Tab-separated table of C-alpha atoms in Angstrom:
chain	number	residue	atom	x	y	z
A	1	MET	CA	5.741	6.225	-27.494
A	2	GLY	CA	4.242	4.004	-24.761
A	3	THR	CA	0.608	3.726	-23.804
A	4	ALA	CA	-0.478	6.098	-21.044
A	5	THR	CA	-2.094	4.551	-17.992
A	6	ILE	CA	-5.048	6.079	-16.170
A	7	SER	CA	-2.714	7.225	-13.402
A	8	ASP	CA	-0.413	8.892	-15.973
A	9	ILE	CA	-3.328	10.828	-17.413
A	10	ALA	CA	-4.639	11.792	-13.976
A	11	TRP	CA	-1.160	12.786	-12.788
A	12	LYS	CA	-0.524	15.020	-15.803
A	13	GLY	CA	-3.948	16.591	-15.320
A	14	HIS	CA	-3.219	17.082	-11.603
A	15	HIS	CA	-6.411	15.318	-10.605
A	16	MET	CA	-4.521	12.915	-8.357
A	17	ARG	CA	-1.895	14.279	-6.030
A	18	GLY	CA	0.438	12.172	-4.004
A	19	HIS	CA	3.254	9.724	-4.252
A	20	ARG	CA	3.196	7.567	-7.395
A	21	TYR	CA	4.258	3.926	-7.194
A	22	ARG	CA	4.655	1.037	-9.573
A	23	VAL	CA	3.896	-2.178	-7.732
A	24	THR	CA	5.249	-5.479	-9.014
A	25	ILE	CA	4.254	-8.862	-7.634
A	26	GLU	CA	6.259	-11.811	-8.902
A	27	HIS	CA	5.114	-15.338	-8.141
A	28	LEU	CA	8.200	-17.207	-6.908
A	29	GLY	CA	6.849	-20.566	-5.871
A	30	THR	CA	3.886	-22.879	-5.773
A	31	PRO	CA	2.183	-24.745	-2.953
A	32	ARG	CA	2.383	-27.998	-4.919
A	33	ASP	CA	4.802	-29.456	-7.414
A	34	GLY	CA	3.585	-29.249	-10.967
A	35	MET	CA	1.636	-26.005	-10.563
A	36	ASP	CA	2.428	-23.332	-13.094
A	37	ARG	CA	3.830	-20.074	-11.849
A	38	GLN	CA	1.523	-17.128	-12.327
A	39	PRO	CA	2.537	-14.247	-14.586
A	40	GLU	CA	3.958	-11.133	-12.990
A	41	LEU	CA	1.367	-8.567	-11.884
A	42	VAL	CA	2.311	-4.905	-12.348
A	43	PHE	CA	0.142	-1.890	-11.582
A	44	GLU	CA	0.435	1.752	-10.605
A	45	ALA	CA	-0.961	3.382	-7.498
A	46	VAL	CA	-1.069	6.904	-6.099
A	47	ASN	CA	-0.982	7.325	-2.339
A	48	HIS	CA	-1.164	10.436	-0.178
A	49	ASP	CA	1.502	8.960	2.122
A	50	ASP	CA	5.147	8.015	1.570
A	51	ILE	CA	4.722	4.232	1.640
A	52	ILE	CA	8.454	3.553	1.578
A	53	GLY	CA	8.960	5.795	4.614
A	54	ILE	CA	6.141	4.003	6.423
A	55	VAL	CA	7.703	0.602	5.735
A	56	GLN	CA	11.058	1.904	6.998
A	57	ARG	CA	9.423	3.062	10.252
A	58	ILE	CA	7.626	-0.274	10.709
A	59	ARG	CA	10.918	-2.100	10.131
A	60	ALA	CA	12.730	0.187	12.590
A	61	SER	CA	10.167	-0.627	15.301
A	62	GLY	CA	11.583	-4.153	15.465
A	63	HIS	CA	8.162	-5.789	15.886
A	64	TYR	CA	8.146	-7.504	12.502
A	65	SER	CA	10.599	-9.155	10.137
A	66	GLU	CA	11.749	-7.087	7.153
A	67	ASP	CA	9.326	-8.899	4.838
A	68	GLU	CA	6.420	-8.752	7.304
A	69	ALA	CA	6.943	-5.013	7.778
A	70	ALA	CA	6.910	-4.465	4.012
A	71	SER	CA	3.787	-6.612	3.561
A	72	LEU	CA	1.986	-4.866	6.409
A	73	GLY	CA	2.883	-1.324	5.376
A	74	ILE	CA	2.313	-1.751	1.662
A	75	GLY	CA	-0.869	-3.792	2.005
A	76	LEU	CA	-2.391	-1.480	4.578
A	77	LYS	CA	-1.565	1.714	2.672
A	78	LEU	CA	-2.765	0.407	-0.698
A	79	PHE	CA	-6.009	-0.862	0.832
A	80	SER	CA	-6.690	2.222	2.947
A	81	GLU	CA	-6.050	4.562	-0.001
A	82	VAL	CA	-8.756	2.793	-2.023
A	83	MET	CA	-11.030	3.070	1.006
A	84	LEU	CA	-10.328	6.828	1.241
A	85	LYS	CA	-10.946	7.383	-2.461
A	86	ARG	CA	-14.200	5.407	-2.259
A	87	LYS	CA	-15.452	7.119	0.909
A	88	ASP	CA	-19.083	6.871	-0.196
A	89	ASP	CA	-18.941	3.136	-0.926
A	90	PRO	CA	-21.016	1.385	1.763
A	91	LEU	CA	-18.813	-1.713	1.475
A	92	PHE	CA	-16.107	0.069	3.483
A	93	ALA	CA	-18.393	1.649	6.123
A	94	ALA	CA	-17.974	-1.066	8.755
A	95	LEU	CA	-14.196	-1.150	8.304
A	96	ARG	CA	-13.467	2.579	8.621
A	97	PRO	CA	-13.457	2.810	12.426
A	98	ALA	CA	-11.434	-0.397	12.822
A	99	ILE	CA	-8.845	0.592	10.191
A	100	SER	CA	-8.501	4.045	11.743
A	101	SER	CA	-7.968	2.513	15.179
A	102	PHE	CA	-5.506	-0.052	13.791
A	103	ILE	CA	-3.444	2.609	11.996
A	104	GLY	CA	-3.369	4.711	15.192
A	105	GLY	CA	-2.156	1.713	17.181
A	106	LEU	CA	0.491	0.909	14.583
A	107	LYS	CA	1.750	4.512	14.657
A	108	ASP	CA	1.929	4.409	18.468
A	109	ARG	CA	3.814	1.112	18.396
A	110	ASN	CA	6.244	2.419	15.777
A	111	ARG	CA	6.931	5.542	17.867
A	112	ALA	CA	7.518	3.455	20.976
A	113	GLY	CA	9.755	1.011	19.112
A	114	SER	CA	11.888	3.769	17.608
A	115	GLY	CA	12.190	5.783	20.816
A	116	GLU	CA	10.282	8.786	19.370
A	117	ALA	CA	8.065	10.834	21.621
A	118	ALA	CA	4.379	10.057	21.158
């Protein structure tokens, strides 16, 4: 039997609700010859939103390349979920209004790009 992660324990105990993801980052190249590749980084995250659906909508807007859309959607949703879970952490206080405004603008742009009504 494998080792349970914190998110497995929380999920089974229903303390964390949402979409569960396993994120894998694989280092494919180096900025200089001779640098060692970094080991793969794998972690689990729970998010209240469907991140894959969000990336699909960003891609459909046509404003970003496929890879840029994935980076933007995944990075933004992983970061903002930590910010939501840590709502009392003063480190995030200055960012909250800007992130909220940015997400609203991104949603508007995605609607306009896909032809959906706002």
